[in-house]
PDB file of C-alpha atoms in Angstrom:
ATOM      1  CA  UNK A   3      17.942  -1.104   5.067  1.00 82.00           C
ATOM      2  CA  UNK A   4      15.536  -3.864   5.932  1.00 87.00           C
ATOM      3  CA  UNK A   5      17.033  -6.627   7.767  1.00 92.00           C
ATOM      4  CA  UNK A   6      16.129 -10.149   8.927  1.00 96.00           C
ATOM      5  CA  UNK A   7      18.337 -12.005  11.968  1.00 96.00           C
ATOM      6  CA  UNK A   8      17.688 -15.499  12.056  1.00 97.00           C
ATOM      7  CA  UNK A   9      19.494 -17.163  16.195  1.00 97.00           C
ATOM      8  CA  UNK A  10      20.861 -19.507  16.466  1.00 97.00           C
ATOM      9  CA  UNK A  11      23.101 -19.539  13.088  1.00 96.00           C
ATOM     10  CA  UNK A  12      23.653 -23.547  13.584  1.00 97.00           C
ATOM     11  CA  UNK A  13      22.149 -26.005  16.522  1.00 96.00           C
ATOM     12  CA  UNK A  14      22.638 -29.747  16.804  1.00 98.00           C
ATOM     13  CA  UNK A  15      20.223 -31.785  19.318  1.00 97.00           C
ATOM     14  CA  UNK A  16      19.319 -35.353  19.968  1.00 97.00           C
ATOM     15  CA  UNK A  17      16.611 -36.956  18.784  1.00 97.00           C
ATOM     16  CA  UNK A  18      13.536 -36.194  20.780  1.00 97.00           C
ATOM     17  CA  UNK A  19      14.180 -32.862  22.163  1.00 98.00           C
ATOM     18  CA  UNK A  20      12.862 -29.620  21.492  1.00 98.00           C
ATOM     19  CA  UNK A  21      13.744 -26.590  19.690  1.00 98.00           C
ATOM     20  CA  UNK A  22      13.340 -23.034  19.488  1.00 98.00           C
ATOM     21  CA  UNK A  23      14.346 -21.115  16.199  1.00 98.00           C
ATOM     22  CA  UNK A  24      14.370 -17.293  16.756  1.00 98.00           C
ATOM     23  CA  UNK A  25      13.909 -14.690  13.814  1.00 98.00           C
ATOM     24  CA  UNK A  26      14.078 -10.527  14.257  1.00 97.00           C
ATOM     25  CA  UNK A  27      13.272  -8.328  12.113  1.00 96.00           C
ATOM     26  CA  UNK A  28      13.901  -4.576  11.282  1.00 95.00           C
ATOM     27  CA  UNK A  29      12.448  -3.721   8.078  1.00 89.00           C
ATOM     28  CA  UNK A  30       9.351  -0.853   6.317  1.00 85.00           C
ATOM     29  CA  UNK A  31       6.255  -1.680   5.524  1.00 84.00           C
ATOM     30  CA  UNK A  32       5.956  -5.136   7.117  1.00 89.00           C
ATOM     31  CA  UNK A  33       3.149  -7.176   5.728  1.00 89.00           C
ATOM     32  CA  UNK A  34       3.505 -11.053   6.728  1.00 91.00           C
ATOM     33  CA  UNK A  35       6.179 -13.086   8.173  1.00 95.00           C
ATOM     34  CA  UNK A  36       7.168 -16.621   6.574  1.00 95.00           C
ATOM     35  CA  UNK A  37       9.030 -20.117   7.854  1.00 97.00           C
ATOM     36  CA  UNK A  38      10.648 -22.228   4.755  1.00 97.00           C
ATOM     37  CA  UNK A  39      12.476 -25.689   5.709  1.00 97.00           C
ATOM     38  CA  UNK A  40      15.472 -25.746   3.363  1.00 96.00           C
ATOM     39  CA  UNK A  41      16.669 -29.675   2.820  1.00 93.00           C
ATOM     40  CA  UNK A  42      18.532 -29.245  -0.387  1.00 86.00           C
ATOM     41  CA  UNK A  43      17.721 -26.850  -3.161  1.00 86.00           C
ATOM     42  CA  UNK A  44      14.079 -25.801  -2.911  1.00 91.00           C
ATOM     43  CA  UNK A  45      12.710 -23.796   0.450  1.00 94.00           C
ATOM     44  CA  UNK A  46       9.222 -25.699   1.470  1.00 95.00           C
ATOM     45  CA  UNK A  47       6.654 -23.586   3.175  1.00 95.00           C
ATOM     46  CA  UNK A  48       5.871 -23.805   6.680  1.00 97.00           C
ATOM     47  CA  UNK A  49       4.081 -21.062   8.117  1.00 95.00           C
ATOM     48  CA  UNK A  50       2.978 -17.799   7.000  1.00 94.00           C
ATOM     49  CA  UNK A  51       2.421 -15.158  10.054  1.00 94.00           C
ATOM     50  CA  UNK A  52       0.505 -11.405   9.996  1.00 91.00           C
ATOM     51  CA  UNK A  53      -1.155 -11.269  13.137  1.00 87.00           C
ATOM     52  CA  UNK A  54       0.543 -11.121  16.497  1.00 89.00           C
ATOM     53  CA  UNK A  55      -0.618 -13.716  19.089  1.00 88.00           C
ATOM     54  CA  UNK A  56      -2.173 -16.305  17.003  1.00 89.00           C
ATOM     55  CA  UNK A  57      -0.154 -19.558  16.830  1.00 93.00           C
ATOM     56  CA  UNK A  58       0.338 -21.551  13.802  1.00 95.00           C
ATOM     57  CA  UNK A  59       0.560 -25.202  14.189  1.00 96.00           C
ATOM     58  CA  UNK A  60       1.539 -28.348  12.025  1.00 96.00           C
ATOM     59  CA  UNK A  61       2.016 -31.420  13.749  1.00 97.00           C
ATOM     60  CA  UNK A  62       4.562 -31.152  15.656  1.00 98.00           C
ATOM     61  CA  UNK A  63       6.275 -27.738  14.246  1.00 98.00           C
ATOM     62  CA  UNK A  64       3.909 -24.435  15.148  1.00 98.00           C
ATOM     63  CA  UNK A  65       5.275 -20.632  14.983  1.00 98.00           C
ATOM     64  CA  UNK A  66       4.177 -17.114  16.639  1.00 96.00           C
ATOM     65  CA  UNK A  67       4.718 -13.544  15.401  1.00 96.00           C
ATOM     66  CA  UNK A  68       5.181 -10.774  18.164  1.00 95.00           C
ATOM     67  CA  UNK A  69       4.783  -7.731  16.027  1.00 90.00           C
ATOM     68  CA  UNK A  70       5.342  -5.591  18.968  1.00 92.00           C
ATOM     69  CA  UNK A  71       8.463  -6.760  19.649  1.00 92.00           C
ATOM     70  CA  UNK A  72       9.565  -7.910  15.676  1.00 95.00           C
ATOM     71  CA  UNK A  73      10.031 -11.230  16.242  1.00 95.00           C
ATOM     72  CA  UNK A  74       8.948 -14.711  15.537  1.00 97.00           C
ATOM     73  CA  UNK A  75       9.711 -18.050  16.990  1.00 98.00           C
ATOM     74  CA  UNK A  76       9.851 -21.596  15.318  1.00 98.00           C
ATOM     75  CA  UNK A  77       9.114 -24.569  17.976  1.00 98.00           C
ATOM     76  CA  UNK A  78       9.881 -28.071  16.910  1.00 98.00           C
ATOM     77  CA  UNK A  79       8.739 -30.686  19.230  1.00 98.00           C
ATOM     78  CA  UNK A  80       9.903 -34.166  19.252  1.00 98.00           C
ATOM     79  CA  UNK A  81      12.916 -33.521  16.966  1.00 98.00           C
ATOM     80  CA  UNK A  82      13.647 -36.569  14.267  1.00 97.00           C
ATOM     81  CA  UNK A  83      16.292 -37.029  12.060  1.00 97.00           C
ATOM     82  CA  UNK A  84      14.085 -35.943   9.324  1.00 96.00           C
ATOM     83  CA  UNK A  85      13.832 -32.421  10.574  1.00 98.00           C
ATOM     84  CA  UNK A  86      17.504 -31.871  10.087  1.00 98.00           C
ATOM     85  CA  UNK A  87      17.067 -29.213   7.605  1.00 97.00           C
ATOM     86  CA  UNK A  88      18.514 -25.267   7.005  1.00 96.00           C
ATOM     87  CA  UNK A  89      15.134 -23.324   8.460  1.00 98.00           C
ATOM     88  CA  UNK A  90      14.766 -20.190   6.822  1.00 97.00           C
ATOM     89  CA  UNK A  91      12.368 -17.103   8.077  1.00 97.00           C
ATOM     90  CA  UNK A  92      11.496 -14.275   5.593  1.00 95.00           C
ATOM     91  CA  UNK A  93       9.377 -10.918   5.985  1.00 94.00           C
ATOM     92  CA  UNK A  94       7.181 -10.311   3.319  1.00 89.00           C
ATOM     93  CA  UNK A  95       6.960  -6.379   2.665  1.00 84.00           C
ATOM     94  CA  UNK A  96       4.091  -4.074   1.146  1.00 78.00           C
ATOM     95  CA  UNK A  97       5.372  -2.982  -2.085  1.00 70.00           C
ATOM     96  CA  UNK A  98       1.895  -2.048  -4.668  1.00 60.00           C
ATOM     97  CA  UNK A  99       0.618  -4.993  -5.935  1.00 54.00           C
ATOM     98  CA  UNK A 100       3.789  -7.201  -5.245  1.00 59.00           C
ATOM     99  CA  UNK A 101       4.767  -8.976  -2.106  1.00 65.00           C
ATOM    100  CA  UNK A 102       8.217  -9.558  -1.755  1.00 78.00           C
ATOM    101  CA  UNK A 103      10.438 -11.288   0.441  1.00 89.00           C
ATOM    102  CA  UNK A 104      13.255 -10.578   2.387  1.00 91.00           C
ATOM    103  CA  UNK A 105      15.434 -13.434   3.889  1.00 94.00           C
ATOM    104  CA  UNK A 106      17.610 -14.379   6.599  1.00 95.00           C
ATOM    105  CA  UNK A 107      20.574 -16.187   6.589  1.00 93.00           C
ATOM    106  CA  UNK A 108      18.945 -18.930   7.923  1.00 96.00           C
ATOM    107  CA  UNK A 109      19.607 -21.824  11.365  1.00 97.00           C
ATOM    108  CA  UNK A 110      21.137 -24.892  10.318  1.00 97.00           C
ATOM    109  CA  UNK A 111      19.622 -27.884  12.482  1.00 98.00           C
ATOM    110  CA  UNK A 112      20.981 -30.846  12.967  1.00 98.00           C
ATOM    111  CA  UNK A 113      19.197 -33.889  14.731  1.00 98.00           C
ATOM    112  CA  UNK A 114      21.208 -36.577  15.701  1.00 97.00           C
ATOM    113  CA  UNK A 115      20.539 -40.366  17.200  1.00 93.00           C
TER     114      UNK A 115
ATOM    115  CA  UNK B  10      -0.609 -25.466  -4.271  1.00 73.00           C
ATOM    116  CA  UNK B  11       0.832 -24.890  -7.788  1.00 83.00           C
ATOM    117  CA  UNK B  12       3.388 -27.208  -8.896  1.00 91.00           C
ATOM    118  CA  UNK B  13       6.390 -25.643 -10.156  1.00 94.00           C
ATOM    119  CA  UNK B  14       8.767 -27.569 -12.549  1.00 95.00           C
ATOM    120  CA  UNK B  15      12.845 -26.062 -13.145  1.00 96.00           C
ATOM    121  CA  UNK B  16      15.340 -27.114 -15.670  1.00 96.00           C
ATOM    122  CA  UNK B  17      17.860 -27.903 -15.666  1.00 97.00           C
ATOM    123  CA  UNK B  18      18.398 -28.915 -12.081  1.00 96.00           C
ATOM    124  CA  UNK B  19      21.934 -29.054 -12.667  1.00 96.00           C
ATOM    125  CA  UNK B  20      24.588 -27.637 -14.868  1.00 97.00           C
ATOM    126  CA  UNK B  21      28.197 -26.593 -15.115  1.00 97.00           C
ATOM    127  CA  UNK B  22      29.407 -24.268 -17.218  1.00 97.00           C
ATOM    128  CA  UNK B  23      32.264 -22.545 -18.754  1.00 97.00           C
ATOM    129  CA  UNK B  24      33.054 -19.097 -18.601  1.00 97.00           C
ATOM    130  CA  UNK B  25      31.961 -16.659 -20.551  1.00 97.00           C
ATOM    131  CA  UNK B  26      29.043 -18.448 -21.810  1.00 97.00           C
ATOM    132  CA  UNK B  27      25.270 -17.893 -20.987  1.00 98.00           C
ATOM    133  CA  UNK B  28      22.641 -20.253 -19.536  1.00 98.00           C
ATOM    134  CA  UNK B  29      18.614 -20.564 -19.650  1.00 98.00           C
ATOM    135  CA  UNK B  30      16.759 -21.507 -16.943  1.00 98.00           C
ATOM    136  CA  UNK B  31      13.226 -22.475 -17.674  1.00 98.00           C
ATOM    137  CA  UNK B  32      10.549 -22.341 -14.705  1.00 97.00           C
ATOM    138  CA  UNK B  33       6.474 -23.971 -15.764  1.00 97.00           C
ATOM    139  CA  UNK B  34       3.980 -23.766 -13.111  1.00 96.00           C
ATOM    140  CA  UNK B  35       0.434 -26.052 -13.760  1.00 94.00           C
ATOM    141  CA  UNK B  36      -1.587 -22.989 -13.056  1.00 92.00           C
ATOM    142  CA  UNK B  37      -1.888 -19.421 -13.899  1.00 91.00           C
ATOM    143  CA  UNK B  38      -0.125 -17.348 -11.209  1.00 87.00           C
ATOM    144  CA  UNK B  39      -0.174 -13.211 -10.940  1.00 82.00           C
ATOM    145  CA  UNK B  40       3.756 -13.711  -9.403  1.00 82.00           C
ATOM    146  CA  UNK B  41       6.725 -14.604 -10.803  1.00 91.00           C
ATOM    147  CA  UNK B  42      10.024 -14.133  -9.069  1.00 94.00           C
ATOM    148  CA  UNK B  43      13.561 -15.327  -9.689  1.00 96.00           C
ATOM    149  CA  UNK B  44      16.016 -16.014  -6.279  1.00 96.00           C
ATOM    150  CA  UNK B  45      19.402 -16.245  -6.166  1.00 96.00           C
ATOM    151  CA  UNK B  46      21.233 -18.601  -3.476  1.00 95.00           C
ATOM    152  CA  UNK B  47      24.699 -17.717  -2.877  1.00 95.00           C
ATOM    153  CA  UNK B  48      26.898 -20.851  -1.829  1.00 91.00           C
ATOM    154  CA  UNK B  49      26.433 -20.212   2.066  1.00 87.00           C
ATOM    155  CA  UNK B  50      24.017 -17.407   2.077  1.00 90.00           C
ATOM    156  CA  UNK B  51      20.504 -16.749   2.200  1.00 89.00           C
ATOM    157  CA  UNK B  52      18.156 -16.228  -0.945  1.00 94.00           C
ATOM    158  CA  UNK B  53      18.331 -12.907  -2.418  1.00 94.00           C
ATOM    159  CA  UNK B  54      15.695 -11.773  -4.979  1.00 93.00           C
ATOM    160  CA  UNK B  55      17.072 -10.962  -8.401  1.00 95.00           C
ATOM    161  CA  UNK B  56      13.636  -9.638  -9.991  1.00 94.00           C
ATOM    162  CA  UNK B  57      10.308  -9.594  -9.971  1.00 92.00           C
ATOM    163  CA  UNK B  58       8.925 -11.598 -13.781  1.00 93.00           C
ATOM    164  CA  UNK B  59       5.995  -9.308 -15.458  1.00 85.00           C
ATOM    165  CA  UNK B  60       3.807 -10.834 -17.404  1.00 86.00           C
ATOM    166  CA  UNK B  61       4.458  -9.259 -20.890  1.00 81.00           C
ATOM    167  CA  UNK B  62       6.449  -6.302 -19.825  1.00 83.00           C
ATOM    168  CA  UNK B  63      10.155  -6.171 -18.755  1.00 88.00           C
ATOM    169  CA  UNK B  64      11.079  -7.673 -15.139  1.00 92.00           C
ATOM    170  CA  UNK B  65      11.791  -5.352 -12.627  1.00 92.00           C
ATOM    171  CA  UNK B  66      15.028  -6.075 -11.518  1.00 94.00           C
ATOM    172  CA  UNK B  67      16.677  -5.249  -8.019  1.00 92.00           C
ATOM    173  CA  UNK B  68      19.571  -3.163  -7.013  1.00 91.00           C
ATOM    174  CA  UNK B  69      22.499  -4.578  -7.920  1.00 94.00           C
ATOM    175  CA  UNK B  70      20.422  -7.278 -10.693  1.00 96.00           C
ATOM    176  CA  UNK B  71      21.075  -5.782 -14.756  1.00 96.00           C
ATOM    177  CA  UNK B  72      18.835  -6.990 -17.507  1.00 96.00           C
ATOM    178  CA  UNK B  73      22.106  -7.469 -19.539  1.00 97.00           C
ATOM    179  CA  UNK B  74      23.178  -9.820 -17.347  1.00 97.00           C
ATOM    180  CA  UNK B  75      20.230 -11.477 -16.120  1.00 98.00           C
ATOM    181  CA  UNK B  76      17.651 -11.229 -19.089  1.00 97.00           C
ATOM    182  CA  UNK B  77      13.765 -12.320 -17.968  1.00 96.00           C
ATOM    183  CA  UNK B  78      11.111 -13.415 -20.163  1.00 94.00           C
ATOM    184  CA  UNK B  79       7.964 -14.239 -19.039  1.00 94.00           C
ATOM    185  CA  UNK B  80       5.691 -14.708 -22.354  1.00 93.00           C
ATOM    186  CA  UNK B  81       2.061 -15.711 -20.257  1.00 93.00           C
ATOM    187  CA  UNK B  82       1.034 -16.612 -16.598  1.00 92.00           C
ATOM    188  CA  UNK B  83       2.560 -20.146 -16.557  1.00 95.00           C
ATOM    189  CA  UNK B  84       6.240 -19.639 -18.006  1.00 96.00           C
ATOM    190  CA  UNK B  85       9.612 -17.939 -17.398  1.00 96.00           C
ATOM    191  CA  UNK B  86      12.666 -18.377 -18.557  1.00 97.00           C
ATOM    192  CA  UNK B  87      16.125 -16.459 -16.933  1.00 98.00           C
ATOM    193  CA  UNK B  88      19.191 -16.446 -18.737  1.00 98.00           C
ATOM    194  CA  UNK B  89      22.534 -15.905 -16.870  1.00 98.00           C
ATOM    195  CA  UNK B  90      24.795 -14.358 -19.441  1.00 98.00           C
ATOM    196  CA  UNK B  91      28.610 -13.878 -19.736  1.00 97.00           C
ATOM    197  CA  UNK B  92      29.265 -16.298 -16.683  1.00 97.00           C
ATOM    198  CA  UNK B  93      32.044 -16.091 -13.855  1.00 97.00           C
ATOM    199  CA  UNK B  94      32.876 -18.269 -10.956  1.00 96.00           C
ATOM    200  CA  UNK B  95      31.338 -16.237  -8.666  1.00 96.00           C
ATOM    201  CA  UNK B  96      27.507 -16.558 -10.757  1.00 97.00           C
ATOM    202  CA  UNK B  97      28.226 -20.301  -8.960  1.00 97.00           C
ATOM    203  CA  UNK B  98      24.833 -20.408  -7.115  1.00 97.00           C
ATOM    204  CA  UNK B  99      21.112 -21.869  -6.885  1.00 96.00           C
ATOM    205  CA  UNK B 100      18.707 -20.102  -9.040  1.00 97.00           C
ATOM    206  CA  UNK B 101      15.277 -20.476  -8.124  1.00 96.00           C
ATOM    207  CA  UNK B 102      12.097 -19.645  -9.789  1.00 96.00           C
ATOM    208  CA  UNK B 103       9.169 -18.868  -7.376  1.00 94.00           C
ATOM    209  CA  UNK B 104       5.155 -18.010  -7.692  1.00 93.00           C
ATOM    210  CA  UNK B 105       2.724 -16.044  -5.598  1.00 87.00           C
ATOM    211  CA  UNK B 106      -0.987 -16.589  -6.296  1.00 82.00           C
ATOM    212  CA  UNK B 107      -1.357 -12.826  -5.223  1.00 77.00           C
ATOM    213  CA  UNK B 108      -0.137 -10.656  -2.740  1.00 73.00           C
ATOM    214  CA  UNK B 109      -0.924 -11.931   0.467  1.00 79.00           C
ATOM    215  CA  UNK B 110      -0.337 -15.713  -0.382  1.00 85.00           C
ATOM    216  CA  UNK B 111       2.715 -17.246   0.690  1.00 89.00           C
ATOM    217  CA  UNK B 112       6.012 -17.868  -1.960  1.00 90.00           C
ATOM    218  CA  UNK B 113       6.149 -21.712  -3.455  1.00 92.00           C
ATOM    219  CA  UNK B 114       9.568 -22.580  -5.221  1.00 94.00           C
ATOM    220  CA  UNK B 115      10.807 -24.429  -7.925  1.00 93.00           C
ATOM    221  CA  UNK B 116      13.218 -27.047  -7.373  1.00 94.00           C
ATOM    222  CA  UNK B 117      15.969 -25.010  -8.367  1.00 95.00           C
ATOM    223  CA  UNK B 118      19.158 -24.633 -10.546  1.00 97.00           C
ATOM    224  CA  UNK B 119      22.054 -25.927  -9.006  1.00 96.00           C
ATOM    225  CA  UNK B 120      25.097 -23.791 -11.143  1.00 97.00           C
ATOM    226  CA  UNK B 121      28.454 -24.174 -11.271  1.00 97.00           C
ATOM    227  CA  UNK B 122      30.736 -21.848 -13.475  1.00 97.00           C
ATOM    228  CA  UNK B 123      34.560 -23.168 -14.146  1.00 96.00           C
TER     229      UNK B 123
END
């Protein structure tokens, strides 16, 4: 069964710091790996990963993919109140002409003051 | 990227009644999915929208219960019939422009069955 682990589940941090969001994955026919910032209903796209090594970057949020290892990491830099968010990863699979997701539960972030 | 309108946003039902969720995106896209978002829990795909054919729908998703239409490359609806308490979720409509292009959402159905 394909799976997708999303660590920490919840995190709160002060304004300014920094922030690592960790996402694993054990799943077939692996095509891309996503980040989504969930605020309140609709997931926003962040990052979309398929090649190990290469970092993504946007502002002050960038993401890897180690798809030796099946993982991912999401670093926020500068945290603001704004980021407070649910951050959710998702592995896209190879399925014909369809590319379909598969979610994790997600990392609830809280910034505070 | 392709702007995707839902309605309603909102709703709350009563039991044993059905609901339509309409999803219209400003461009033609190949991909049409519909997401369901368990109070607490992550997204979970319900089935894939075919343009003039019938959705494929994922284990544990019935086209009884969750009927698709998806008449041309801009519109779907998704009805949720016979309602319970525990259909209570976010439905959310989502497009692809092909295969290796990332998901973009709609700004979801918040649901609430009584």
């Amino acid at each position: 069964e394909d799976k997708v682990v999303q660590s920490p589940l919840s995190l709160v941090v002060h304004e300014g710091d920094t922030v690592t969001l960790n996402c694993s994955y054990e799943v077939t026919n692996f095509r891309s790996l996503l980040w989504y910032k969930q605020e309140k209903k609709a997931p926003t796209f962040l990052f979309m990963l398929t090649s190990s090594g290469i970092e993504k970057k946007s502002g002050r949020l960038s993401s890897i993919l180690d798809k030796k290892e099946l993982f991912s990491i999401l670093n926020i830099t500068a945290t603001q109140t704004g980021d407070s968010a649910i951050y959710l990863c998702a592995v896209g699979l190879n399925t014909g002409t369809a590319s379909k997701l598969t979610f994790g539960t997600g990392t609830r972030l809280q910034v505070t003051l | 990227s392709a702007v995707i309108s839902q309605k309603p946003s909102r709703d709350i039902c009563q039991r044993g009644t059905s609901l339509t969720i309409q999803c219209q995106v400003d461009s033609q896209v190949t991909m049409m999915f519909w997401y369901r978002q368990q109070p607490g829990q992550s997204l979970t795909l319900i089935a894939t929208a075919n343009q003039g054919s019938e959705a494929t729908y994922e284990s544990g998703f019935v086209i009884d219960k969750f009927p698709i239409s998806r008449p041309n490359l801009t519109f779907s609806t998704l009805t949720v019939s016979n309602m319970s308490p525990e259909d209570s979720s976010i439905y959310l409509c989502s497009v692809a422009a092909g295969p290796n292009s990332p998901l973009h959402f709609g700004n979801g159905t918040r649901l609430t069955v009584t």
